[in-house]
Amino acid sequence: MLGPFARGQGATAGSIPGKPDLRVLSERPLNAETPAHLLDDAVTPAARMFVRNNGMPPDTRGIDRLEWTLELAGESCVRPTRLTLRQLQERFEHQTLQLQLECGGNGRSEFSPSVPGNPWTTGAVACPRWTGVRLRDVLDYCGVADDAVYVAYESADTHLSGDPERQPISRGVPVAKALEPESLVAWAMNGAPLEPLHGFPLRLVIGGWSGSVSGKWLTRILVRDRVHDGAKMGGQSYRVPCSPVAPGATVSDGNMCIIGSMLVKSLITFPESGACRTFGEAILVRGHAWAGDLGVRDVFTSIDYGATWQHTVLRPPANRLAWQQWSTWVAPPEPGYYEVWARAVDDNGVSQPVVMPAWNPRGYLNNACHRIALSVT
Amino acid sequence: MLGPFARGQGATAGSIPGKPDLRVLSERPLNAETPAHLLDDAVTPAARMFVRNNGMPPDTRGIDRLEWTLELAGESCVRPTRLTLRQLQERFEHQTLQLQLECGGNGRSEFSPSVPGNPWTTGAVACPRWTGVRLRDVLDYCGVADDAVYVAYESADTHLSGDPERQPISRGVPVAKALEPESLVAWAMNGAPLEPLHGFPLRLVIGGWSGSVSGKWLTRILVRDRVHDGAKMGGQSYRVPCSPVAPGATVSDGNMCIIGSMLVKSLITFPESGACRTFGEAILVRGHAWAGDLGVRDVFTSIDYGATWQHTVLRPPANRLAWQQWSTWVAPPEPGYYEVWARAVDDNGVSQPVVMPAWNPRGYLNNACHRIALSVT
């Protein structure tokens, strides 16, 4: 039996083709997360990458992907134009980076009082290797006016209502984030063309921020002279109270601020929660840690509910904005039931909280520690 | 509104004469705890000391307290004898110490799965000033044989069933703990004779261990040649699994071990949870910390759910086994809702866990951090 905080375990697998082990949270739109122990790879394979949709993915069967057209536009785009995927590949330097994406609502199921939205436990995070061109090279080609504020996307997915005038989601990031060298317009994941659920044939990849800004099925990039006002930019979507509120509070729109960088966080991917081990045997424990725009300085583990913490061995990231692998050996002092906790600390010295942090109306940014159960006999 | 972990707030006062502010948890036997903000005194006044009974207190109205008789006996007592309270006062050196008592089940209400017993939140702890004689002086008078293992008590309270053959509780401690210079046979609290609910006219005070070993209405001290086998020494009473078990597990008697020293813990006593403060004003926060047989090395506070922790100013104890006062100023960075957490670290470097530690069948030894809510406007 697991303690009340050993989250994300006991997966009921769904039935997504190519992703047999994912846990389906909603069918329409399709959303599915990955049990923690199935995220053990340093580079997340497509089969184990979470699925997050706001609308219905476009039907891209049979298209010529190299003819897919990306429009560059917006008030602050100096030379509005169109580029096919073939032209993108021909005109700009290619870049391959491992970039970590996490849904803004990952961990939402733990909020109390509970909040609406997909009840993600720990599995809406992944770190594949992406190939494409730098968004900043594309933006240079279009020309970014001095008054540019935001870079936003529009996509080919359709609204659940079926209304072609309504976009399911159209979000963006401040210009500075868009211009970072790791922000990509990508056509491949782990060396293969993007899969349909992950944005085939073209998408944005903005590492370290809520996955919602990494627009899939990319059709337009807008250089805006204002904070982007597309679908899911306002109200309670991907926004949290500007100043902390009491759990369950009603928050006015004027006091809601857009989420930027995700927070420091870690995941235990080995062993699987509920694992049994023999007493006397040192137990290998490992996982990943990430910190949004920052690096991870330290990861600690505890087997005594946080009374004491031990350093782990932490590897540098493959590149900036990739998650980092950590591992350690734990040696329970006697047979019995244990919970192993992991706690990461970012480059600024800020730690994951052990439990759910500041409550917010839609349950974003829960970066509480992950815990697994372990039986030693 | 308070977060889910802001415990022990919103007291419904009971109606115990002389203790109007205590929250009554059960009427028969009478058990009552003190809301955290009413434990702010460095030395706990009788009016704010928690009440823990296992049976019915004796009717001591009208007795001549100086004629109260204490019997010294047991297999390993060399010279069994009797002493009146007057003789105790005349024959042994008097000692006054501030000693901290905490119910072994303090914090029980937080266990998940829930466990039977009084649902204490945070208020079954106190630290009055006690006057009496050293238990070791009394034991020397009686003579402790080389084969002595345990020192136990019997008392004048009666079993809830009314059966005079049944004792409500008769517990003890290993000889080494009994012989510590702080273990007292006490007749006064805060300079006044003991109150009826606190053991008038004579009791044991064994600081730093579960309050259940500080027998009230003391009639006999037994020097045992074995681990004491009185009421509430066996089964699940004041015992926890010898090795850690999964939450909700069934534990055999053979795998249950007697509780010894209580664990490191702290309490925020000022301000009261739910307090409002003006933004810009530094906020004084203070409380107590204790660590059973050990001292407290550090107390930290956090206003960001444990992401960062700040040192507090910590005073040394009045004497060994007294709690320690700590205080600090917190400065919330912006208006909003905050939770203030306190976390103490003992002399061995072991910290309070942030949340409920190892589950056990009766919910003992929950030393999770205390949290209060604070509104800054």
Coordinates of C-alpha atoms in Angstrom, one line a residue, chain A residues 1-5 112-113 242-248 304-308 334-339 341 349-358 371, chain B residues 1-5 112-113 242-248 304-308 334-339 341 349-358 371:
Chain A
M1 CA 0.0 0.0 0.0
L2 CA 1.3 3.4 -0.9
G3 CA 1.4 6.5 1.3
P4 CA -0.9 9.3 0.5
F5 CA 1.8 11.3 -1.3
S112 CA -6.5 20.9 -2.5
P113 CA -9.1 22.2 -2.8
C242 CA 0.1 37.7 -9.4
S243 CA 0.3 37.6 -5.6
P244 CA -0.4 34.5 -3.5
V245 CA -4.0 33.7 -2.6
A246 CA -5.6 31.4 0.0
P247 CA -6.5 27.9 -1.1
G248 CA -9.9 28.1 -2.8
D304 CA 13.0 9.2 6.4
Y305 CA 10.3 11.5 5.3
G306 CA 12.6 14.4 4.9
A307 CA 14.2 14.3 8.4
T308 CA 17.6 13.8 6.7
E334 CA 16.6 -2.2 8.6
P335 CA 13.9 -4.1 6.8
G336 CA 10.5 -2.4 6.4
Y337 CA 8.5 0.0 4.3
Y338 CA 10.2 3.1 3.1
E339 CA 9.3 6.1 0.9
W341 CA 11.8 11.2 -1.9
G349 CA 19.4 27.9 -4.4
V350 CA 15.6 27.5 -4.5
S351 CA 14.4 24.0 -3.6
Q352 CA 11.3 22.1 -4.6
P353 CA 8.8 22.4 -1.8
V354 CA 8.1 19.0 -0.2
V355 CA 4.3 19.4 -0.6
M356 CA 2.0 21.3 -2.9
P357 CA 3.0 24.9 -3.1
A358 CA 0.9 28.0 -3.6
R371 CA 7.8 10.0 -3.6
Chain B
M1 CA -9.4 30.0 4.4
L2 CA -6.6 27.8 5.6
G3 CA -4.5 25.4 3.6
P4 CA -4.9 21.7 4.2
F5 CA -1.9 21.5 6.4
S112 CA -3.6 8.9 6.8
P113 CA -5.1 6.3 6.8
C242 CA 10.1 -1.8 15.3
S243 CA 10.7 -1.5 11.6
P244 CA 8.8 0.9 9.3
V245 CA 5.5 -0.4 7.8
A246 CA 3.3 0.7 4.9
P247 CA 0.4 3.0 5.8
G248 CA -2.6 1.0 6.9
D304 CA 7.3 29.8 0.3
Y305 CA 6.1 26.2 1.1
G306 CA 9.6 25.1 2.0
A307 CA 11.4 26.3 -1.2
T308 CA 13.7 28.4 0.9
E334 CA 4.3 41.3 -1.8
P335 CA 0.7 41.3 -0.5
G336 CA -1.1 38.0 -0.5
Y337 CA -1.8 34.8 1.3
Y338 CA 1.1 33.1 3.0
E339 CA 1.7 30.1 5.1
W341 CA 6.2 27.0 8.4
G349 CA 21.3 17.2 12.7
V350 CA 18.0 15.4 12.2
S351 CA 15.2 17.7 11.0
Q352 CA 11.4 17.6 11.5
P353 CA 9.9 16.1 8.4
V354 CA 7.7 18.6 6.6
V355 CA 4.8 16.1 6.4
M356 CA 3.5 13.2 8.4
P357 CA 6.4 10.7 9.0
A358 CA 6.2 6.9 9.3
R371 CA 2.1 25.8 9.5

